[in-house]
Coordinates of C-alpha atoms in Angstrom, one line a residue:
M805 CA 46.6 -48.9 -41.8
N806 CA 43.8 -48.2 -44.3
R807 CA 41.1 -47.9 -41.6
L808 CA 41.3 -46.8 -38.0
T809 CA 38.8 -46.9 -35.2
V810 CA 39.1 -44.1 -32.6
A811 CA 37.4 -43.9 -29.2
L812 CA 36.7 -40.3 -28.2
D813 CA 35.1 -38.7 -25.1
R814 CA 32.3 -37.4 -27.4
V815 CA 31.4 -37.4 -31.1
Y816 CA 29.7 -34.1 -32.0
F817 CA 29.7 -31.5 -34.7
P818 CA 28.7 -28.1 -33.3
P819 CA 26.5 -25.8 -35.3
R820 CA 28.2 -23.1 -37.4
G821 CA 29.7 -20.4 -35.3
R822 CA 30.0 -22.5 -32.1
I823 CA 33.5 -22.3 -30.8
T824 CA 34.7 -25.0 -28.5
D825 CA 37.8 -26.1 -26.6
D826 CA 36.7 -29.7 -26.3
T827 CA 39.7 -31.7 -27.7
S828 CA 37.4 -34.5 -29.1
V829 CA 35.3 -32.0 -30.9
L830 CA 38.3 -30.1 -32.1
T831 CA 39.9 -33.3 -33.5
L832 CA 36.8 -34.0 -35.5
R833 CA 36.4 -30.4 -36.6
S834 CA 40.0 -30.1 -37.7
L835 CA 39.6 -33.2 -40.0
V836 CA 36.4 -32.1 -41.8
F837 CA 36.9 -28.3 -41.8
E838 CA 39.7 -25.9 -42.3
P839 CA 40.5 -23.0 -40.0
L840 CA 40.9 -19.7 -41.8
C841 CA 44.5 -19.6 -40.5
Q842 CA 46.6 -22.3 -38.8
W843 CA 47.9 -21.7 -35.2
R844 CA 50.8 -23.7 -33.9
D845 CA 52.7 -22.7 -30.7
G846 CA 52.1 -19.0 -31.2
V847 CA 53.0 -18.9 -34.9
V848 CA 50.2 -18.4 -37.4
G849 CA 50.4 -19.8 -40.9
P850 CA 48.3 -20.5 -44.0
A851 CA 45.2 -22.7 -44.0
L852 CA 42.0 -21.9 -45.9
F853 CA 43.6 -18.4 -46.2
A854 CA 46.7 -19.1 -48.3
S855 CA 48.1 -15.6 -47.7
W856 CA 47.4 -12.2 -46.3
R857 CA 48.8 -8.7 -46.3
H858 CA 48.0 -5.5 -44.3
D859 CA 48.7 -1.8 -44.3
A860 CA 51.4 -0.3 -42.2
E861 CA 49.2 0.3 -39.2
G862 CA 47.4 -3.0 -39.2
R863 CA 44.0 -1.6 -39.8
V864 CA 43.3 -2.9 -43.3
W865 CA 43.9 -6.6 -44.1
H866 CA 43.4 -8.6 -47.3
F867 CA 43.1 -12.4 -47.0
S868 CA 43.3 -14.6 -50.1
I869 CA 41.5 -18.0 -50.2
R870 CA 43.6 -21.0 -51.2
P871 CA 43.3 -21.5 -54.9
G872 CA 41.1 -24.4 -55.8
A873 CA 39.5 -24.7 -52.4
R874 CA 36.3 -26.8 -52.7
F875 CA 33.8 -28.1 -50.3
H876 CA 33.3 -31.9 -50.2
D877 CA 30.2 -31.7 -52.5
G878 CA 32.3 -30.0 -55.2
V879 CA 31.1 -26.4 -54.6
A880 CA 33.9 -23.9 -54.9
C881 CA 34.7 -22.0 -51.7
T882 CA 34.2 -18.2 -52.1
V883 CA 34.5 -15.1 -50.0
E884 CA 30.7 -15.3 -49.4
H885 CA 31.1 -18.6 -47.7
V886 CA 33.9 -17.2 -45.6
R887 CA 31.8 -14.1 -44.7
D888 CA 28.8 -16.2 -43.7
S889 CA 31.0 -18.4 -41.4
I890 CA 32.6 -15.3 -39.8
A891 CA 29.2 -13.7 -39.3
A892 CA 28.0 -16.9 -37.6
T893 CA 31.0 -17.1 -35.3
L894 CA 30.7 -13.4 -34.3
E895 CA 27.2 -14.3 -33.0
G896 CA 28.3 -17.5 -31.4
Q897 CA 28.1 -18.8 -27.8
D898 CA 30.2 -21.2 -25.8
M899 CA 29.1 -24.6 -24.5
F900 CA 27.5 -22.9 -21.5
G901 CA 25.5 -20.5 -23.6
M902 CA 27.7 -17.5 -22.8
P903 CA 28.8 -15.1 -25.6
W904 CA 32.3 -15.2 -27.0
S905 CA 34.3 -12.0 -27.4
Y906 CA 34.9 -12.2 -31.1
A907 CA 32.2 -9.6 -31.8
R908 CA 34.0 -7.2 -29.4
Y909 CA 37.3 -7.7 -31.1
L910 CA 35.8 -6.9 -34.5
A911 CA 33.4 -4.2 -33.3
G912 CA 33.1 -1.6 -36.1
A913 CA 35.0 -3.7 -38.6
R914 CA 34.1 -3.7 -42.2
I915 CA 34.2 -7.2 -43.6
E916 CA 33.7 -7.3 -47.3
A917 CA 34.8 -9.0 -50.6
A918 CA 37.7 -7.3 -52.4
D919 CA 37.0 -9.9 -55.1
A920 CA 35.6 -13.4 -55.3
M921 CA 38.7 -14.9 -53.6
T922 CA 39.9 -12.1 -51.4
L923 CA 38.4 -10.9 -48.1
R924 CA 39.0 -7.4 -46.9
I925 CA 38.8 -6.6 -43.2
A926 CA 39.1 -3.0 -42.0
T927 CA 39.2 -2.3 -38.3
P928 CA 38.8 1.0 -36.5
E929 CA 42.0 0.3 -34.5
P930 CA 45.2 -1.6 -35.4
L931 CA 44.8 -5.3 -34.7
A932 CA 48.1 -7.1 -35.2
D933 CA 46.7 -10.4 -33.9
L934 CA 43.8 -10.7 -36.4
P935 CA 45.3 -13.8 -38.1
E936 CA 45.6 -15.5 -34.7
I937 CA 41.9 -14.6 -33.9
L938 CA 40.8 -16.0 -37.3
A939 CA 42.7 -19.3 -36.6
E940 CA 39.6 -20.1 -34.4
F941 CA 37.2 -19.6 -37.3
F942 CA 36.2 -22.7 -39.3
V943 CA 34.3 -22.5 -42.6
A944 CA 31.4 -24.9 -43.0
R945 CA 28.2 -25.3 -45.1
D946 CA 25.0 -26.9 -44.0
A947 CA 24.1 -30.4 -45.3
P948 CA 20.5 -31.1 -46.5
D949 CA 19.5 -32.0 -42.9
G950 CA 20.6 -28.6 -41.7
Q951 CA 23.7 -29.7 -39.8
A952 CA 27.0 -28.0 -40.5
L953 CA 28.8 -31.0 -41.9
I954 CA 30.3 -29.9 -45.3
G955 CA 33.8 -28.5 -45.1
T956 CA 37.0 -28.2 -47.2
G957 CA 39.2 -30.3 -44.9
P958 CA 41.0 -33.6 -45.7
Y959 CA 38.1 -35.8 -44.6
C960 CA 34.4 -35.7 -45.4
V961 CA 31.5 -37.1 -43.4
A962 CA 30.4 -40.4 -44.9
A963 CA 27.9 -41.5 -42.2
Q964 CA 27.0 -40.7 -38.7
Q965 CA 24.9 -41.7 -35.7
A966 CA 24.1 -38.5 -33.8
D967 CA 26.3 -38.2 -30.7
A968 CA 27.4 -41.8 -31.0
A969 CA 29.6 -42.5 -34.0
V970 CA 30.8 -41.0 -37.3
D971 CA 32.6 -42.3 -40.3
L972 CA 35.0 -40.0 -42.2
D973 CA 36.5 -40.8 -45.6
A974 CA 39.7 -39.2 -47.0
V975 CA 39.0 -36.7 -49.8
E976 CA 42.3 -37.3 -51.7
A977 CA 42.7 -40.8 -53.3
G978 CA 45.6 -42.7 -51.7
S979 CA 45.5 -40.8 -48.4
Q980 CA 46.0 -42.9 -45.3
P981 CA 44.0 -43.8 -43.4
A982 CA 41.3 -43.9 -46.1
R983 CA 38.5 -44.2 -43.5
L984 CA 38.3 -43.1 -39.8
R985 CA 35.6 -44.4 -37.6
F986 CA 35.0 -42.5 -34.3
F987 CA 33.0 -43.8 -31.4
A988 CA 31.8 -41.8 -28.4
E989 CA 32.6 -43.3 -25.0
K990 CA 32.5 -40.9 -22.0
D991 CA 34.3 -43.2 -19.6
A992 CA 38.1 -43.2 -19.9
E993 CA 38.3 -46.8 -18.5
A994 CA 35.9 -48.0 -21.1
R995 CA 37.9 -46.3 -23.9
F996 CA 41.0 -48.0 -22.5
A997 CA 39.2 -51.4 -22.5
M998 CA 38.3 -50.9 -26.2
L999 CA 42.0 -50.7 -27.0
L1000 CA 42.7 -53.9 -25.1
D1001 CA 39.9 -55.9 -26.7
G1002 CA 40.6 -54.6 -30.2
S1003 CA 37.4 -52.7 -30.7
A1004 CA 39.4 -49.4 -31.0
D1005 CA 42.8 -48.7 -32.6
V1006 CA 43.3 -45.4 -30.8
A1007 CA 41.8 -43.8 -27.7
L1008 CA 42.1 -40.2 -26.5
N1009 CA 42.0 -38.5 -23.1
L1010 CA 43.4 -41.5 -21.2
E1011 CA 45.0 -39.1 -18.7
R1012 CA 41.5 -39.3 -17.1
R1013 CA 42.0 -42.9 -16.0
A1014 CA 42.8 -43.7 -12.4
A1015 CA 46.1 -45.4 -13.4
A1016 CA 49.0 -43.6 -14.9
P1017 CA 49.4 -43.9 -18.7
G1018 CA 51.7 -46.6 -19.9
G1019 CA 52.1 -50.3 -20.5
H1020 CA 49.8 -53.1 -21.7
G1021 CA 51.8 -53.4 -25.0
L1022 CA 50.3 -50.2 -26.3
R1023 CA 51.9 -47.2 -27.9
W1024 CA 51.5 -44.2 -25.5
E1025 CA 51.9 -40.5 -26.2
R1026 CA 51.6 -37.6 -23.7
M1027 CA 51.4 -33.9 -24.6
P1028 CA 51.4 -30.8 -22.4
T1029 CA 48.6 -28.5 -23.5
T1030 CA 47.9 -24.8 -23.8
L1031 CA 45.2 -25.1 -21.1
S1032 CA 45.8 -23.2 -17.9
V1033 CA 44.3 -24.6 -14.7
M1034 CA 44.2 -21.6 -12.3
F1035 CA 42.2 -19.8 -9.6
Y1036 CA 40.7 -16.4 -10.4
L1037 CA 41.4 -14.1 -7.5
N1038 CA 38.9 -11.4 -6.5
C1039 CA 41.1 -8.4 -7.2
A1040 CA 38.2 -5.9 -6.7
A1041 CA 37.4 -6.5 -3.0
G1042 CA 38.6 -8.5 0.0
L1043 CA 42.0 -9.9 0.8
F1044 CA 43.1 -10.3 -2.8
A1045 CA 42.6 -6.7 -3.6
S1046 CA 46.1 -6.6 -2.1
P1047 CA 49.0 -7.4 -4.5
K1048 CA 50.9 -8.8 -1.5
A1049 CA 48.1 -11.3 -0.8
R1050 CA 48.0 -12.3 -4.4
L1051 CA 51.7 -13.0 -4.5
A1052 CA 51.5 -14.7 -1.1
A1053 CA 48.9 -17.2 -2.5
N1054 CA 51.2 -18.0 -5.4
L1055 CA 54.1 -18.6 -3.0
A1056 CA 52.0 -20.7 -0.6
V1057 CA 50.7 -23.3 -3.0
D1058 CA 52.9 -26.3 -3.9
R1059 CA 52.1 -26.9 -7.6
P1060 CA 54.3 -29.9 -8.1
A1061 CA 52.6 -31.6 -5.1
I1062 CA 49.2 -31.1 -6.8
L1063 CA 50.5 -32.7 -10.0
R1064 CA 52.1 -35.6 -8.2
Q1065 CA 49.2 -36.4 -5.9
L1066 CA 46.3 -35.9 -8.2
F1067 CA 47.6 -36.2 -11.8
H1068 CA 50.5 -38.8 -11.8
G1069 CA 52.8 -35.8 -12.3
M1070 CA 51.2 -35.1 -15.7
G1071 CA 51.5 -31.4 -16.1
V1072 CA 53.7 -28.3 -16.3
P1073 CA 53.7 -25.8 -13.4
A1074 CA 52.3 -22.5 -14.6
T1075 CA 54.5 -19.3 -14.5
S1076 CA 52.1 -16.7 -15.8
I1077 CA 48.6 -16.3 -17.4
V1078 CA 49.4 -18.5 -20.5
S1079 CA 51.2 -21.8 -21.3
P1080 CA 54.8 -22.2 -22.6
F1081 CA 53.4 -22.5 -26.1
H1082 CA 51.7 -19.1 -26.3
L1083 CA 53.1 -16.2 -28.1
G1084 CA 55.6 -14.3 -25.9
M1085 CA 56.3 -17.1 -23.4
A1086 CA 59.6 -18.3 -24.9
E1087 CA 60.8 -14.7 -25.0
A1088 CA 59.8 -14.1 -21.4
G1089 CA 62.0 -16.9 -20.1
L1090 CA 60.0 -17.2 -16.9
T1091 CA 60.3 -19.9 -14.2
P1092 CA 57.5 -20.8 -11.8
I1093 CA 57.0 -18.7 -8.7
P1094 CA 58.8 -20.8 -6.0
H1095 CA 57.0 -22.6 -3.2
D1096 CA 58.0 -20.4 -0.3
P1097 CA 55.4 -20.8 2.6
D1098 CA 57.5 -18.7 5.0
R1099 CA 57.6 -15.7 2.7
A1100 CA 53.9 -16.3 1.9
R1101 CA 53.1 -16.1 5.7
R1102 CA 54.9 -12.8 6.0
L1103 CA 53.2 -11.3 3.0
F1104 CA 49.7 -12.6 4.2
A1105 CA 50.4 -10.9 7.6
E1106 CA 51.3 -7.6 5.9
A1107 CA 48.1 -7.8 3.8
G1108 CA 45.9 -8.4 6.9
A1109 CA 45.0 -12.0 6.3
G1110 CA 43.5 -14.0 9.2
A1111 CA 39.8 -14.0 8.5
E1112 CA 38.5 -17.0 6.7
I1113 CA 38.3 -16.6 2.9
L1114 CA 35.8 -18.3 0.5
I1115 CA 37.1 -20.7 -2.2
R1116 CA 34.6 -21.7 -4.8
T1117 CA 34.8 -24.8 -7.0
P1118 CA 32.6 -26.8 -9.4
T1119 CA 32.6 -30.6 -9.3
H1120 CA 34.4 -30.9 -12.6
M1121 CA 36.0 -28.8 -15.4
P1122 CA 38.8 -28.6 -14.5
D1123 CA 39.3 -32.3 -13.7
R1124 CA 39.4 -33.0 -10.0
A1125 CA 38.5 -29.5 -9.2
P1126 CA 37.3 -30.2 -5.6
E1127 CA 40.5 -32.1 -4.8
I1128 CA 42.6 -29.3 -6.1
A1129 CA 40.7 -26.8 -4.1
A1130 CA 41.2 -28.9 -0.9
M1131 CA 45.0 -29.0 -1.5
V1132 CA 45.1 -25.2 -2.1
A1133 CA 43.0 -24.5 1.0
H1134 CA 45.4 -26.7 3.0
D1135 CA 48.5 -24.8 1.7
L1136 CA 46.9 -21.4 2.3
A1137 CA 45.9 -22.2 5.9
R1138 CA 49.5 -23.3 6.6
A1139 CA 50.6 -19.9 5.4
G1140 CA 48.2 -18.0 7.7
C1141 CA 45.2 -17.7 5.4
P1142 CA 42.3 -20.0 6.5
A1143 CA 39.7 -20.9 3.9
R1144 CA 36.4 -22.7 3.5
I1145 CA 35.3 -24.4 0.3
E1146 CA 32.0 -24.1 -1.5
V1147 CA 31.2 -26.7 -4.1
M1148 CA 28.7 -26.1 -6.9
E1149 CA 27.0 -29.0 -8.7
D1150 CA 25.7 -27.0 -11.7
R1151 CA 28.8 -26.4 -13.9
P1152 CA 27.1 -24.1 -16.5
D1153 CA 25.7 -21.9 -13.7
Y1154 CA 29.1 -21.8 -12.1
A1155 CA 30.6 -20.5 -15.3
R1156 CA 27.8 -17.8 -15.5
Q1157 CA 28.5 -16.8 -11.9
V1158 CA 32.2 -16.4 -12.6
G1159 CA 31.3 -14.3 -15.6
D1160 CA 29.1 -12.2 -13.3
K1161 CA 32.1 -11.7 -11.0
R1162 CA 30.6 -13.9 -8.2
I1163 CA 33.7 -15.8 -7.3
G1164 CA 33.9 -15.3 -3.5
D1165 CA 37.6 -14.7 -2.8
M1166 CA 38.9 -17.1 -5.3
A1167 CA 37.4 -19.6 -7.8
I1168 CA 39.0 -22.4 -9.7
F1169 CA 38.6 -22.3 -13.5
D1170 CA 40.5 -23.0 -16.6
S1171 CA 41.7 -20.7 -19.4
S1172 CA 41.6 -22.3 -22.8
P1173 CA 42.4 -19.7 -25.5
H1174 CA 45.7 -20.4 -27.3
S1175 CA 45.9 -16.7 -28.2
T1176 CA 47.9 -14.5 -25.8
F1177 CA 45.9 -11.5 -27.2
R1178 CA 42.6 -13.2 -26.2
V1179 CA 43.7 -14.1 -22.7
L1180 CA 44.9 -10.5 -22.1
N1181 CA 41.9 -8.9 -23.7
D1182 CA 39.2 -11.2 -22.2
K1183 CA 40.6 -11.8 -18.7
I1184 CA 43.3 -9.3 -17.7
S1185 CA 42.9 -5.9 -19.2
A1186 CA 41.1 -3.3 -17.1
A1187 CA 40.6 -1.2 -20.3
S1188 CA 38.5 -3.8 -22.1
R1189 CA 37.0 -5.4 -18.9
G1190 CA 36.0 -8.6 -20.7
I1191 CA 33.6 -11.2 -19.4
W1192 CA 36.2 -13.0 -17.3
W1193 CA 38.0 -10.0 -15.9
Q1194 CA 37.9 -10.0 -12.1
G1195 CA 39.0 -6.5 -11.1
H1196 CA 42.7 -6.6 -11.7
D1197 CA 43.9 -3.0 -12.5
D1198 CA 47.5 -2.3 -13.1
P1199 CA 48.1 1.1 -14.8
A1200 CA 51.6 0.1 -15.8
L1201 CA 50.3 -3.0 -17.6
E1202 CA 47.7 -1.4 -19.8
P1203 CA 50.0 0.6 -22.1
M1204 CA 52.2 -2.5 -22.4
I1205 CA 49.1 -4.5 -23.6
L1206 CA 48.1 -1.8 -26.1
A1207 CA 51.7 -1.6 -27.5
A1208 CA 51.7 -5.4 -28.0
N1209 CA 48.3 -5.4 -29.7
R1210 CA 49.6 -2.8 -32.2
T1211 CA 53.1 -4.3 -32.9
M1212 CA 52.9 -5.7 -36.4
E1213 CA 56.3 -7.5 -36.8
H1214 CA 56.0 -11.0 -35.3
G1215 CA 59.3 -11.1 -33.3
A1216 CA 58.8 -7.6 -31.9
R1217 CA 55.2 -8.5 -30.9
A1218 CA 56.4 -11.6 -29.1
A1219 CA 58.8 -9.5 -27.2
A1220 CA 56.1 -7.0 -26.3
Y1221 CA 53.8 -9.8 -25.0
A1222 CA 56.8 -11.2 -23.1
R1223 CA 57.0 -7.9 -21.1
C1224 CA 53.3 -8.2 -20.3
L1225 CA 53.7 -11.8 -19.2
A1226 CA 56.7 -11.0 -17.0
R1227 CA 54.7 -8.1 -15.4
L1228 CA 51.8 -10.5 -14.7
Q1229 CA 54.2 -12.8 -12.8
A1230 CA 55.5 -10.0 -10.7
D1231 CA 51.9 -8.8 -9.9
P1232 CA 49.7 -12.0 -10.4
P1233 CA 46.0 -11.5 -10.8
W1234 CA 45.4 -15.3 -10.5
L1235 CA 46.7 -18.2 -8.5
Y1236 CA 48.8 -19.9 -11.2
L1237 CA 48.6 -23.7 -11.0
F1238 CA 49.5 -25.9 -14.0
H1239 CA 49.1 -26.8 -17.7
P1240 CA 47.8 -30.4 -17.8
E1241 CA 49.1 -33.1 -20.1
E1242 CA 46.8 -35.2 -22.3
A1243 CA 47.5 -38.8 -23.2
Y1244 CA 46.4 -41.1 -25.9
A1245 CA 47.3 -44.7 -26.7
A1246 CA 47.3 -46.8 -29.9
R1247 CA 47.5 -50.4 -30.6
P1248 CA 50.8 -51.8 -32.0
G1249 CA 51.3 -51.1 -35.7
V1250 CA 49.3 -47.9 -35.7
T1251 CA 51.5 -45.1 -37.0
G1252 CA 51.2 -41.6 -38.4
L1253 CA 49.5 -40.1 -35.4
T1254 CA 50.4 -36.6 -34.1
M1255 CA 49.0 -34.4 -31.3
D1256 CA 49.5 -30.7 -31.0
H1257 CA 49.6 -28.6 -27.8
R1258 CA 45.9 -27.9 -28.1
G1259 CA 45.3 -31.7 -27.6
V1260 CA 44.1 -32.1 -31.2
L1261 CA 44.9 -35.5 -32.7
G1262 CA 46.1 -35.7 -36.3
F1263 CA 46.3 -38.6 -38.7
G1264 CA 48.7 -39.4 -41.6
G1265 CA 51.6 -37.5 -40.1
G1266 CA 54.2 -40.2 -40.6
D1267 CA 55.7 -42.4 -38.0

């Protein structure tokens, strides 16, 4: 098809430096802009950076820009453009106004031009995962109205209505589709109705409908994602300072039942801190912690459970968070760990409180980075004590994380991360739940659509 109309949850281009895990925004961003490197299921390949090399220790890197890379207005992409975009990202904040950790990863780094087309990054310590980190950096220039809308990607912005609609035109002559029109519609049922009445050719995030995906003469696709829905456990104080209690919680909760009852079975039960598509998970070969309420009851008794614990949850993000919390509380109580639930209406404030370590005994959240390095560094390591760290401190784990961070060869690094992930199943800092699936549908005759495990929709990929 020469033109496609797509219904998204939202239509929005963030300012330069803003990182997001919103799949609607990522779909738009990935069409108009290029990441510095391309991540796919734990493997990093070329994107705007066509190639790179490093010294033996992984302290000094040289990244070469793709020859002939040009912005949509014809301006050649240079190292200065890349440096400006990296600088903006290092100062960026998330959608809740909280700082990202990129500045911490690159603290003390020297980022400079080796020549007009080569960027040199020298870090104080070895950083084997630098290309994976840079896969989340997109290069953009500001349009005359001040918005970051000019990229080097396969589509350019032809017209837009702020937060409502945007038209993208293919940069290369003969590319299909030649034009993409995106509409913002928050309600999943309304997006589905647009498919049925022909006002949209494709609609995303239809897993949020009340009905299970499928039928109506549409072409449906489902994709498990890298997102982890989980509960942070307060490892610093209270019941879950005990490793036995943390393991007991994971044994007590029936993950498949949550997926069946709340999500039409759409999801993959979690086995560790990251999804099956993260670096190191294939090598770890883990299976989910079994549902074993009898063993959970014994471990809770040994840990001194009995007093009521506090479970905190927002109203949304993750989807159906209060209902998940209720099922978890039920399973914990059956295993001898009674709980009460506190619901917070203000989602941004909830995120800030989690970042400030105010989680009660446990708090539902989601973990979105598709980088194993980032999840370990931001959320698990007691050495770095990142913003989402909740007091877990395993002296045996820290040298394993450090060794993985400094292992340069990809296969060996994957194996090193696998050892970390296996350790974190044996001594879980979180209550592991599941990795949700996303669903989209298209009208008959629409071909060439793809979706990756981040939930990003692609076009022109063949049938």
